[in-house]
């Protein structure tokens, strides 16, 4: 399991707060403005290019994800947001024919280096999917799944399950039916269960691909609140089509677009602009960003 | 109502009523032909079953199940050896075919590179194997038993080899379908938590696929239980003992039926008819169980 090189493993230990001096950012509607670029990025992409077979899906993406920040990836459909996100924990390895060039670093370690074990990467960098995908098992077993498969040392699984469910603001709703199947939960509860399941493995970074797109506005609001709480302990990257959501929860926003290639006509995704969310939404420096955002706001 | 609207509505009425094109002579003849085909199939089958049931009626008694084949007491001849033999054969066949079938299916679905040539050749071969006449599997089992050094091959192990080979393609194909029906969302969810492909298969995919695997296996076994040809090739013969292990001499229900119905004595033929009904009930029961499991436990995602 821990074929991950020593330095990375040492850095990304299983407890989120382990890294000593933590830059504390004032989160929402800051009293103290955030620096333009994350000073202490947990993850970075450098000249990231992704291909699906011959198709060049994403071109030269350079991004940095700040510790205890929420970074939103926005842009029109097909511009490669999910592709970039999946590169961050090597889920793209599962797509047949997918090829990644460039670097993705986690605490300075390139997770695409030869000797890195993708399984180990995923224990540090968790993922929540667009469609809630609870396992057809009990609520308890869903949460305990990650710690069990990764062989995490756990004093009391019951306590860990409770902690994870509390962390995902689901405990009060399910504490009396932990042995019941997770399939019986509502969509919003299922999604929070999936978040709980992810935080039970105590990752460092949580990736979320349109986590609210299958949910109603109330369930969405609960997940957004949850994200803002989770930010104290985790670094979060979220893909969303909902501009308001990006504006409400994220500290930084990356805007992508797809540019048709002159010769092939393939639409290759690229990063247009990356900045503080406030700047992107109030004073973007690229015309395409402004068009997209204002188009969405009508 | 104005004249104009009345004509419009009349036109609509006219276009909606009248002689349907679905009821003209040609359609009716064609429909009649379809009905006849259906009727023919069902009636022939029903007639066979009823005829057999009537022929076997005098022998629906306990002795049919508890007694061995008898030359002296022909009226009390029973199928104990065949029934017990079939049970032993099925159990051994299942023990061989289920792990092998699941293993092969899991490999093909979750580990093999689906685009590779080898995988595609195996794929085509599996489809073909399912259509190979059962007698060929019997010959294969004879060869295997020969290699293992058995001179007399009509034992549980030999029969089970033949039947396991026979149902293996069915088990593999249905297991693959069951595994494929588990959505990739679930696999990705598991892998994203840091599980290995192996853990994901073992803890998530396979448990979800169990109903499908059970259905396929039971359907396979219900085919195997009615087979006589591969067992005849192995030389399964009349037995007057209960099997006690995989090296016991054994007979099977279809073999016994085959032997007795070929005899000239009426009592044997009556007994064979009764045993046919027993075999039919067994097969129908297994198929019903398979359908029940599929409907009851198979998840729709
Ligand atoms: N598994 C795959 N195989 C081949 N091409 C793919 C695959 N996944 C994505 N692509 C292609 O890569 C490009 C980027 O896709 P991606 O899913 O990353 O876009 P996205 O920005 O997430 O879109 P959306 O907002 O619709 O989710 C698209 O052109 C898509 O067709
Ligand atoms: Mg997407």
PDB file of C-alpha atoms in Angstrom, chain B residues 2-282:
ATOM      1  CA  UNK B   2     -71.160  26.386 -37.403  1.00  0.00           C
ATOM      2  CA  UNK B   3     -71.224  24.358 -40.551  1.00  0.00           C
ATOM      3  CA  UNK B   4     -67.479  24.627 -41.007  1.00  0.00           C
ATOM      4  CA  UNK B   5     -66.624  23.184 -37.637  1.00  0.00           C
ATOM      5  CA  UNK B   6     -69.154  20.421 -38.103  1.00  0.00           C
ATOM      6  CA  UNK B   7     -67.528  19.262 -41.345  1.00  0.00           C
ATOM      7  CA  UNK B   8     -64.123  19.382 -39.706  1.00  0.00           C
ATOM      8  CA  UNK B   9     -65.243  17.216 -36.835  1.00  0.00           C
ATOM      9  CA  UNK B  10     -67.016  14.875 -39.229  1.00  0.00           C
ATOM     10  CA  UNK B  11     -63.788  14.453 -41.121  1.00  0.00           C
ATOM     11  CA  UNK B  12     -61.989  13.607 -37.907  1.00  0.00           C
ATOM     12  CA  UNK B  13     -64.676  11.111 -36.970  1.00  0.00           C
ATOM     13  CA  UNK B  14     -64.468   9.515 -40.396  1.00  0.00           C
ATOM     14  CA  UNK B  15     -60.711   9.212 -40.205  1.00  0.00           C
ATOM     15  CA  UNK B  16     -60.842   7.615 -36.780  1.00  0.00           C
ATOM     16  CA  UNK B  17     -63.635   5.105 -37.309  1.00  0.00           C
ATOM     17  CA  UNK B  18     -64.312   2.529 -39.970  1.00  0.00           C
ATOM     18  CA  UNK B  19     -62.641  -0.720 -40.868  1.00  0.00           C
ATOM     19  CA  UNK B  20     -59.240  -1.082 -39.303  1.00  0.00           C
ATOM     20  CA  UNK B  21     -56.325  -2.081 -41.479  1.00  0.00           C
ATOM     21  CA  UNK B  22     -55.363  -4.390 -38.669  1.00  0.00           C
ATOM     22  CA  UNK B  23     -58.412  -6.532 -39.357  1.00  0.00           C
ATOM     23  CA  UNK B  24     -58.178  -7.198 -43.079  1.00  0.00           C
ATOM     24  CA  UNK B  25     -57.930 -10.735 -44.448  1.00  0.00           C
ATOM     25  CA  UNK B  26     -54.174 -10.882 -44.780  1.00  0.00           C
ATOM     26  CA  UNK B  27     -53.579  -9.717 -41.242  1.00  0.00           C
ATOM     27  CA  UNK B  28     -56.085 -12.218 -39.950  1.00  0.00           C
ATOM     28  CA  UNK B  29     -54.489 -15.101 -41.846  1.00  0.00           C
ATOM     29  CA  UNK B  30     -51.082 -14.129 -40.558  1.00  0.00           C
ATOM     30  CA  UNK B  31     -52.357 -13.846 -36.999  1.00  0.00           C
ATOM     31  CA  UNK B  32     -53.969 -17.261 -37.411  1.00  0.00           C
ATOM     32  CA  UNK B  33     -50.638 -18.721 -38.481  1.00  0.00           C
ATOM     33  CA  UNK B  34     -48.946 -17.226 -35.430  1.00  0.00           C
ATOM     34  CA  UNK B  35     -51.598 -18.659 -33.156  1.00  0.00           C
ATOM     35  CA  UNK B  36     -51.190 -22.050 -34.775  1.00  0.00           C
ATOM     36  CA  UNK B  37     -47.432 -22.078 -34.207  1.00  0.00           C
ATOM     37  CA  UNK B  38     -47.848 -21.224 -30.571  1.00  0.00           C
ATOM     38  CA  UNK B  39     -50.688 -23.719 -30.164  1.00  0.00           C
ATOM     39  CA  UNK B  40     -48.709 -26.481 -31.849  1.00  0.00           C
ATOM     40  CA  UNK B  41     -45.697 -26.087 -29.594  1.00  0.00           C
ATOM     41  CA  UNK B  42     -47.693 -25.912 -26.404  1.00  0.00           C
ATOM     42  CA  UNK B  43     -50.110 -28.678 -27.299  1.00  0.00           C
ATOM     43  CA  UNK B  44     -47.435 -31.158 -28.299  1.00  0.00           C
ATOM     44  CA  UNK B  45     -45.552 -30.490 -25.078  1.00  0.00           C
ATOM     45  CA  UNK B  46     -48.691 -30.736 -22.957  1.00  0.00           C
ATOM     46  CA  UNK B  47     -49.803 -33.916 -24.711  1.00  0.00           C
ATOM     47  CA  UNK B  48     -46.408 -35.496 -24.030  1.00  0.00           C
ATOM     48  CA  UNK B  49     -46.441 -34.527 -20.383  1.00  0.00           C
ATOM     49  CA  UNK B  50     -50.018 -35.666 -19.828  1.00  0.00           C
ATOM     50  CA  UNK B  51     -49.452 -38.934 -21.658  1.00  0.00           C
ATOM     51  CA  UNK B  52     -46.345 -39.610 -19.576  1.00  0.00           C
ATOM     52  CA  UNK B  53     -48.113 -38.652 -16.367  1.00  0.00           C
ATOM     53  CA  UNK B  54     -51.022 -40.996 -17.131  1.00  0.00           C
ATOM     54  CA  UNK B  55     -48.634 -43.782 -18.043  1.00  0.00           C
ATOM     55  CA  UNK B  56     -46.687 -43.291 -14.844  1.00  0.00           C
ATOM     56  CA  UNK B  57     -49.687 -42.661 -12.588  1.00  0.00           C
ATOM     57  CA  UNK B  58     -49.812 -46.160 -11.040  1.00  0.00           C
ATOM     58  CA  UNK B  59     -46.297 -45.667  -9.728  1.00  0.00           C
ATOM     59  CA  UNK B  60     -46.492 -42.343  -7.919  1.00  0.00           C
ATOM     60  CA  UNK B  61     -45.671 -43.991  -4.616  1.00  0.00           C
ATOM     61  CA  UNK B  62     -42.986 -43.890  -1.985  1.00  0.00           C
ATOM     62  CA  UNK B  63     -41.159 -46.937  -3.328  1.00  0.00           C
ATOM     63  CA  UNK B  64     -40.361 -44.965  -6.446  1.00  0.00           C
ATOM     64  CA  UNK B  65     -38.006 -42.914  -4.307  1.00  0.00           C
ATOM     65  CA  UNK B  66     -36.828 -45.423  -1.730  1.00  0.00           C
ATOM     66  CA  UNK B  67     -36.181 -48.631  -3.690  1.00  0.00           C
ATOM     67  CA  UNK B  68     -33.423 -49.721  -6.003  1.00  0.00           C
ATOM     68  CA  UNK B  69     -33.988 -51.141  -9.436  1.00  0.00           C
ATOM     69  CA  UNK B  70     -35.284 -54.686  -9.011  1.00  0.00           C
ATOM     70  CA  UNK B  71     -35.572 -57.690 -11.322  1.00  0.00           C
ATOM     71  CA  UNK B  72     -37.631 -59.711  -8.869  1.00  0.00           C
ATOM     72  CA  UNK B  73     -40.074 -57.130  -7.597  1.00  0.00           C
ATOM     73  CA  UNK B  74     -40.579 -55.225 -10.820  1.00  0.00           C
ATOM     74  CA  UNK B  75     -43.708 -53.517  -9.528  1.00  0.00           C
ATOM     75  CA  UNK B  76     -41.739 -51.995  -6.722  1.00  0.00           C
ATOM     76  CA  UNK B  77     -38.736 -50.913  -8.741  1.00  0.00           C
ATOM     77  CA  UNK B  78     -37.500 -47.531  -7.655  1.00  0.00           C
ATOM     78  CA  UNK B  79     -35.097 -44.777  -8.552  1.00  0.00           C
ATOM     79  CA  UNK B  80     -33.265 -44.384  -5.285  1.00  0.00           C
ATOM     80  CA  UNK B  81     -29.897 -44.943  -6.957  1.00  0.00           C
ATOM     81  CA  UNK B  82     -30.658 -42.505  -9.752  1.00  0.00           C
ATOM     82  CA  UNK B  83     -32.002 -39.777  -7.494  1.00  0.00           C
ATOM     83  CA  UNK B  84     -29.171 -40.029  -4.974  1.00  0.00           C
ATOM     84  CA  UNK B  85     -26.699 -40.305  -7.832  1.00  0.00           C
ATOM     85  CA  UNK B  86     -28.051 -37.173  -9.447  1.00  0.00           C
ATOM     86  CA  UNK B  87     -27.875 -35.326  -6.132  1.00  0.00           C
ATOM     87  CA  UNK B  88     -24.230 -36.355  -5.707  1.00  0.00           C
ATOM     88  CA  UNK B  89     -23.447 -35.477  -9.292  1.00  0.00           C
ATOM     89  CA  UNK B  90     -25.092 -32.051  -8.998  1.00  0.00           C
ATOM     90  CA  UNK B  91     -23.339 -31.213  -5.741  1.00  0.00           C
ATOM     91  CA  UNK B  92     -19.944 -32.214  -7.107  1.00  0.00           C
ATOM     92  CA  UNK B  93     -20.611 -30.460 -10.408  1.00  0.00           C
ATOM     93  CA  UNK B  94     -21.539 -27.269  -8.546  1.00  0.00           C
ATOM     94  CA  UNK B  95     -18.405 -27.493  -6.405  1.00  0.00           C
ATOM     95  CA  UNK B  96     -16.299 -27.700  -9.542  1.00  0.00           C
ATOM     96  CA  UNK B  97     -18.137 -25.331 -11.846  1.00  0.00           C
ATOM     97  CA  UNK B  98     -18.974 -22.462  -9.473  1.00  0.00           C
ATOM     98  CA  UNK B  99     -15.457 -21.504  -8.330  1.00  0.00           C
ATOM     99  CA  UNK B 100     -13.987 -22.086 -11.780  1.00  0.00           C
ATOM    100  CA  UNK B 101     -16.795 -20.182 -13.489  1.00  0.00           C
ATOM    101  CA  UNK B 102     -16.681 -17.249 -11.099  1.00  0.00           C
ATOM    102  CA  UNK B 103     -12.905 -17.115 -11.271  1.00  0.00           C
ATOM    103  CA  UNK B 104     -12.903 -17.055 -15.044  1.00  0.00           C
ATOM    104  CA  UNK B 105     -15.692 -14.470 -15.196  1.00  0.00           C
ATOM    105  CA  UNK B 106     -14.022 -12.179 -12.661  1.00  0.00           C
ATOM    106  CA  UNK B 107     -10.760 -12.374 -14.530  1.00  0.00           C
ATOM    107  CA  UNK B 108     -12.370 -11.602 -17.861  1.00  0.00           C
ATOM    108  CA  UNK B 109     -14.483  -8.728 -16.530  1.00  0.00           C
ATOM    109  CA  UNK B 110     -12.246  -7.043 -14.006  1.00  0.00           C
ATOM    110  CA  UNK B 111      -8.646  -7.862 -14.825  1.00  0.00           C
ATOM    111  CA  UNK B 112      -8.212  -8.836 -18.462  1.00  0.00           C
ATOM    112  CA  UNK B 113      -7.484  -6.171 -21.021  1.00  0.00           C
ATOM    113  CA  UNK B 114     -10.761  -6.305 -22.951  1.00  0.00           C
ATOM    114  CA  UNK B 115      -9.200  -5.073 -26.149  1.00  0.00           C
ATOM    115  CA  UNK B 116      -6.454  -7.700 -26.230  1.00  0.00           C
ATOM    116  CA  UNK B 117      -6.603 -10.466 -28.802  1.00  0.00           C
ATOM    117  CA  UNK B 118      -6.494 -13.224 -26.243  1.00  0.00           C
ATOM    118  CA  UNK B 119      -9.536 -11.785 -24.471  1.00  0.00           C
ATOM    119  CA  UNK B 120     -11.457 -11.589 -27.714  1.00  0.00           C
ATOM    120  CA  UNK B 121     -10.560 -15.138 -28.703  1.00  0.00           C
ATOM    121  CA  UNK B 122     -11.691 -16.390 -25.295  1.00  0.00           C
ATOM    122  CA  UNK B 123     -14.897 -14.396 -25.668  1.00  0.00           C
ATOM    123  CA  UNK B 124     -15.781 -16.025 -29.005  1.00  0.00           C
ATOM    124  CA  UNK B 125     -14.787 -19.448 -27.743  1.00  0.00           C
ATOM    125  CA  UNK B 126     -17.029 -19.122 -24.709  1.00  0.00           C
ATOM    126  CA  UNK B 127     -20.028 -18.412 -26.896  1.00  0.00           C
ATOM    127  CA  UNK B 128     -19.159 -21.410 -29.039  1.00  0.00           C
ATOM    128  CA  UNK B 129     -18.509 -23.704 -26.082  1.00  0.00           C
ATOM    129  CA  UNK B 130     -22.023 -23.057 -24.839  1.00  0.00           C
ATOM    130  CA  UNK B 131     -23.321 -24.558 -28.087  1.00  0.00           C
ATOM    131  CA  UNK B 132     -21.091 -27.670 -28.160  1.00  0.00           C
ATOM    132  CA  UNK B 133     -23.112 -30.937 -28.013  1.00  0.00           C
ATOM    133  CA  UNK B 134     -23.039 -32.378 -24.529  1.00  0.00           C
ATOM    134  CA  UNK B 135     -21.700 -35.714 -25.714  1.00  0.00           C
ATOM    135  CA  UNK B 136     -18.392 -33.998 -26.573  1.00  0.00           C
ATOM    136  CA  UNK B 137     -17.991 -33.010 -22.940  1.00  0.00           C
ATOM    137  CA  UNK B 138     -18.559 -36.632 -22.029  1.00  0.00           C
ATOM    138  CA  UNK B 139     -15.680 -37.647 -24.281  1.00  0.00           C
ATOM    139  CA  UNK B 140     -13.521 -34.957 -22.733  1.00  0.00           C
ATOM    140  CA  UNK B 141     -14.320 -36.305 -19.277  1.00  0.00           C
ATOM    141  CA  UNK B 142     -13.416 -39.821 -20.443  1.00  0.00           C
ATOM    142  CA  UNK B 143     -10.052 -38.465 -21.538  1.00  0.00           C
ATOM    143  CA  UNK B 144      -9.502 -36.645 -18.240  1.00  0.00           C
ATOM    144  CA  UNK B 145     -10.427 -39.727 -16.229  1.00  0.00           C
ATOM    145  CA  UNK B 146      -8.086 -41.776 -18.372  1.00  0.00           C
ATOM    146  CA  UNK B 147      -5.266 -39.356 -17.684  1.00  0.00           C
ATOM    147  CA  UNK B 148      -6.026 -39.533 -13.967  1.00  0.00           C
ATOM    148  CA  UNK B 149      -5.677 -43.296 -14.208  1.00  0.00           C
ATOM    149  CA  UNK B 150      -9.252 -44.395 -13.591  1.00  0.00           C
ATOM    150  CA  UNK B 151     -10.131 -47.594 -15.402  1.00  0.00           C
ATOM    151  CA  UNK B 152     -13.812 -47.601 -14.478  1.00  0.00           C
ATOM    152  CA  UNK B 153     -15.012 -44.094 -15.255  1.00  0.00           C
ATOM    153  CA  UNK B 154     -18.666 -44.288 -14.223  1.00  0.00           C
ATOM    154  CA  UNK B 155     -17.996 -42.711 -10.837  1.00  0.00           C
ATOM    155  CA  UNK B 156     -19.167 -39.436  -9.296  1.00  0.00           C
ATOM    156  CA  UNK B 157     -15.938 -37.690 -10.168  1.00  0.00           C
ATOM    157  CA  UNK B 158     -16.137 -38.627 -13.848  1.00  0.00           C
ATOM    158  CA  UNK B 159     -19.755 -37.604 -14.232  1.00  0.00           C
ATOM    159  CA  UNK B 160     -19.103 -34.364 -12.409  1.00  0.00           C
ATOM    160  CA  UNK B 161     -16.177 -33.565 -14.716  1.00  0.00           C
ATOM    161  CA  UNK B 162     -18.410 -33.984 -17.741  1.00  0.00           C
ATOM    162  CA  UNK B 163     -21.296 -31.976 -16.314  1.00  0.00           C
ATOM    163  CA  UNK B 164     -19.072 -29.241 -14.873  1.00  0.00           C
ATOM    164  CA  UNK B 165     -17.413 -28.778 -18.261  1.00  0.00           C
ATOM    165  CA  UNK B 166     -20.858 -28.734 -19.804  1.00  0.00           C
ATOM    166  CA  UNK B 167     -22.239 -25.951 -17.615  1.00  0.00           C
ATOM    167  CA  UNK B 168     -19.029 -23.959 -17.234  1.00  0.00           C
ATOM    168  CA  UNK B 169     -19.741 -21.707 -20.246  1.00  0.00           C
ATOM    169  CA  UNK B 170     -23.229 -20.932 -18.922  1.00  0.00           C
ATOM    170  CA  UNK B 171     -21.887 -20.139 -15.458  1.00  0.00           C
ATOM    171  CA  UNK B 172     -19.139 -17.932 -16.881  1.00  0.00           C
ATOM    172  CA  UNK B 173     -21.465 -16.055 -19.209  1.00  0.00           C
ATOM    173  CA  UNK B 174     -24.157 -15.386 -16.599  1.00  0.00           C
ATOM    174  CA  UNK B 175     -21.592 -14.433 -13.971  1.00  0.00           C
ATOM    175  CA  UNK B 176     -20.005 -11.978 -16.377  1.00  0.00           C
ATOM    176  CA  UNK B 177     -23.390 -10.450 -17.035  1.00  0.00           C
ATOM    177  CA  UNK B 178     -24.082 -10.164 -13.328  1.00  0.00           C
ATOM    178  CA  UNK B 179     -20.701  -8.516 -12.751  1.00  0.00           C
ATOM    179  CA  UNK B 180     -21.221  -6.166 -15.661  1.00  0.00           C
ATOM    180  CA  UNK B 181     -24.591  -5.127 -14.246  1.00  0.00           C
ATOM    181  CA  UNK B 182     -22.880  -3.683 -11.160  1.00  0.00           C
ATOM    182  CA  UNK B 183     -22.479  -0.016 -12.091  1.00  0.00           C
ATOM    183  CA  UNK B 184     -19.004   1.400 -12.474  1.00  0.00           C
ATOM    184  CA  UNK B 185     -20.012   4.180 -10.037  1.00  0.00           C
ATOM    185  CA  UNK B 186     -19.789   1.625  -7.260  1.00  0.00           C
ATOM    186  CA  UNK B 187     -16.364   0.432  -8.372  1.00  0.00           C
ATOM    187  CA  UNK B 188     -15.074   3.974  -8.689  1.00  0.00           C
ATOM    188  CA  UNK B 189     -16.486   4.853  -5.276  1.00  0.00           C
ATOM    189  CA  UNK B 190     -14.568   1.967  -3.803  1.00  0.00           C
ATOM    190  CA  UNK B 191     -11.336   2.688  -5.668  1.00  0.00           C
ATOM    191  CA  UNK B 192     -11.526   6.366  -4.714  1.00  0.00           C
ATOM    192  CA  UNK B 193     -11.465   5.322  -1.059  1.00  0.00           C
ATOM    193  CA  UNK B 194      -8.119   3.672  -1.616  1.00  0.00           C
ATOM    194  CA  UNK B 195      -9.322   0.116  -2.201  1.00  0.00           C
ATOM    195  CA  UNK B 196      -7.432  -2.103  -4.618  1.00  0.00           C
ATOM    196  CA  UNK B 197      -9.149  -3.613  -7.657  1.00  0.00           C
ATOM    197  CA  UNK B 198      -9.039  -6.924  -5.865  1.00  0.00           C
ATOM    198  CA  UNK B 199     -10.691  -5.547  -2.717  1.00  0.00           C
ATOM    199  CA  UNK B 200     -13.284  -3.784  -4.827  1.00  0.00           C
ATOM    200  CA  UNK B 201     -14.137  -7.004  -6.632  1.00  0.00           C
ATOM    201  CA  UNK B 202     -14.203  -9.089  -3.522  1.00  0.00           C
ATOM    202  CA  UNK B 203     -16.073  -6.739  -1.202  1.00  0.00           C
ATOM    203  CA  UNK B 204     -18.324  -4.857  -3.569  1.00  0.00           C
ATOM    204  CA  UNK B 205     -18.754  -6.274  -7.035  1.00  0.00           C
ATOM    205  CA  UNK B 206     -19.065  -9.967  -6.248  1.00  0.00           C
ATOM    206  CA  UNK B 207     -21.539  -9.605  -3.347  1.00  0.00           C
ATOM    207  CA  UNK B 208     -23.729  -7.453  -5.558  1.00  0.00           C
ATOM    208  CA  UNK B 209     -23.515 -10.040  -8.306  1.00  0.00           C
ATOM    209  CA  UNK B 210     -24.414 -13.035  -6.125  1.00  0.00           C
ATOM    210  CA  UNK B 211     -28.102 -13.228  -7.149  1.00  0.00           C
ATOM    211  CA  UNK B 212     -27.147 -13.192 -10.816  1.00  0.00           C
ATOM    212  CA  UNK B 213     -24.470 -15.814 -10.244  1.00  0.00           C
ATOM    213  CA  UNK B 214     -26.911 -18.008  -8.309  1.00  0.00           C
ATOM    214  CA  UNK B 215     -29.509 -17.721 -11.045  1.00  0.00           C
ATOM    215  CA  UNK B 216     -27.031 -18.674 -13.747  1.00  0.00           C
ATOM    216  CA  UNK B 217     -25.616 -21.565 -11.769  1.00  0.00           C
ATOM    217  CA  UNK B 218     -29.020 -23.035 -10.997  1.00  0.00           C
ATOM    218  CA  UNK B 219     -30.047 -22.750 -14.638  1.00  0.00           C
ATOM    219  CA  UNK B 220     -26.810 -24.493 -15.577  1.00  0.00           C
ATOM    220  CA  UNK B 221     -27.411 -27.264 -13.047  1.00  0.00           C
ATOM    221  CA  UNK B 222     -30.986 -27.705 -14.212  1.00  0.00           C
ATOM    222  CA  UNK B 223     -29.631 -28.344 -17.660  1.00  0.00           C
ATOM    223  CA  UNK B 224     -27.021 -30.750 -16.305  1.00  0.00           C
ATOM    224  CA  UNK B 225     -29.497 -32.768 -14.247  1.00  0.00           C
ATOM    225  CA  UNK B 226     -31.416 -33.776 -17.366  1.00  0.00           C
ATOM    226  CA  UNK B 227     -28.363 -34.839 -19.348  1.00  0.00           C
ATOM    227  CA  UNK B 228     -27.819 -38.485 -20.193  1.00  0.00           C
ATOM    228  CA  UNK B 229     -25.525 -38.483 -23.215  1.00  0.00           C
ATOM    229  CA  UNK B 230     -22.216 -37.418 -21.604  1.00  0.00           C
ATOM    230  CA  UNK B 231     -22.841 -39.820 -18.743  1.00  0.00           C
ATOM    231  CA  UNK B 232     -23.552 -42.722 -21.076  1.00  0.00           C
ATOM    232  CA  UNK B 233     -20.222 -42.115 -22.776  1.00  0.00           C
ATOM    233  CA  UNK B 234     -18.577 -42.390 -19.377  1.00  0.00           C
ATOM    234  CA  UNK B 235     -20.245 -45.745 -18.934  1.00  0.00           C
ATOM    235  CA  UNK B 236     -22.543 -44.960 -16.032  1.00  0.00           C
ATOM    236  CA  UNK B 237     -24.578 -48.117 -15.512  1.00  0.00           C
ATOM    237  CA  UNK B 238     -27.084 -49.659 -13.172  1.00  0.00           C
ATOM    238  CA  UNK B 239     -26.055 -49.325  -9.552  1.00  0.00           C
ATOM    239  CA  UNK B 240     -27.618 -50.810  -6.450  1.00  0.00           C
ATOM    240  CA  UNK B 241     -25.720 -48.815  -3.855  1.00  0.00           C
ATOM    241  CA  UNK B 242     -25.908 -45.348  -2.408  1.00  0.00           C
ATOM    242  CA  UNK B 243     -22.901 -43.257  -3.370  1.00  0.00           C
ATOM    243  CA  UNK B 244     -20.634 -42.534  -0.433  1.00  0.00           C
ATOM    244  CA  UNK B 245     -17.923 -40.422  -1.993  1.00  0.00           C
ATOM    245  CA  UNK B 246     -16.641 -38.958  -5.211  1.00  0.00           C
ATOM    246  CA  UNK B 247     -15.103 -42.274  -6.182  1.00  0.00           C
ATOM    247  CA  UNK B 248     -18.343 -44.236  -5.723  1.00  0.00           C
ATOM    248  CA  UNK B 249     -19.924 -45.939  -8.698  1.00  0.00           C
ATOM    249  CA  UNK B 250     -22.914 -43.885  -9.596  1.00  0.00           C
ATOM    250  CA  UNK B 251     -25.917 -43.711 -11.844  1.00  0.00           C
ATOM    251  CA  UNK B 252     -28.175 -40.763 -12.605  1.00  0.00           C
ATOM    252  CA  UNK B 253     -31.901 -40.293 -12.946  1.00  0.00           C
ATOM    253  CA  UNK B 254     -31.847 -39.775 -16.745  1.00  0.00           C
ATOM    254  CA  UNK B 255     -29.598 -42.826 -17.162  1.00  0.00           C
ATOM    255  CA  UNK B 256     -31.948 -44.997 -15.172  1.00  0.00           C
ATOM    256  CA  UNK B 257     -34.921 -43.699 -17.127  1.00  0.00           C
ATOM    257  CA  UNK B 258     -33.104 -44.391 -20.370  1.00  0.00           C
ATOM    258  CA  UNK B 259     -32.258 -47.934 -19.354  1.00  0.00           C
ATOM    259  CA  UNK B 260     -35.678 -48.844 -17.987  1.00  0.00           C
ATOM    260  CA  UNK B 261     -37.743 -47.357 -20.765  1.00  0.00           C
ATOM    261  CA  UNK B 262     -35.804 -49.499 -23.226  1.00  0.00           C
ATOM    262  CA  UNK B 263     -36.845 -52.680 -21.412  1.00  0.00           C
ATOM    263  CA  UNK B 264     -39.746 -54.738 -22.734  1.00  0.00           C
ATOM    264  CA  UNK B 265     -41.461 -55.295 -19.361  1.00  0.00           C
ATOM    265  CA  UNK B 266     -44.436 -53.004 -18.881  1.00  0.00           C
ATOM    266  CA  UNK B 267     -43.735 -52.461 -15.183  1.00  0.00           C
ATOM    267  CA  UNK B 268     -40.385 -50.903 -15.979  1.00  0.00           C
ATOM    268  CA  UNK B 269     -41.897 -48.597 -18.554  1.00  0.00           C
ATOM    269  CA  UNK B 270     -44.527 -47.435 -16.092  1.00  0.00           C
ATOM    270  CA  UNK B 271     -41.827 -46.755 -13.522  1.00  0.00           C
ATOM    271  CA  UNK B 272     -39.776 -44.901 -16.125  1.00  0.00           C
ATOM    272  CA  UNK B 273     -42.762 -42.700 -16.970  1.00  0.00           C
ATOM    273  CA  UNK B 274     -43.244 -41.853 -13.301  1.00  0.00           C
ATOM    274  CA  UNK B 275     -39.538 -41.047 -13.007  1.00  0.00           C
ATOM    275  CA  UNK B 276     -39.735 -38.755 -16.026  1.00  0.00           C
ATOM    276  CA  UNK B 277     -42.373 -36.745 -14.214  1.00  0.00           C
ATOM    277  CA  UNK B 278     -40.142 -36.629 -11.126  1.00  0.00           C
ATOM    278  CA  UNK B 279     -37.275 -35.346 -13.258  1.00  0.00           C
ATOM    279  CA  UNK B 280     -39.514 -32.753 -14.900  1.00  0.00           C
ATOM    280  CA  UNK B 281     -40.731 -31.504 -11.528  1.00  0.00           C
ATOM    281  CA  UNK B 282     -37.129 -31.288 -10.343  1.00  0.00           C
TER     282      UNK B 282
END
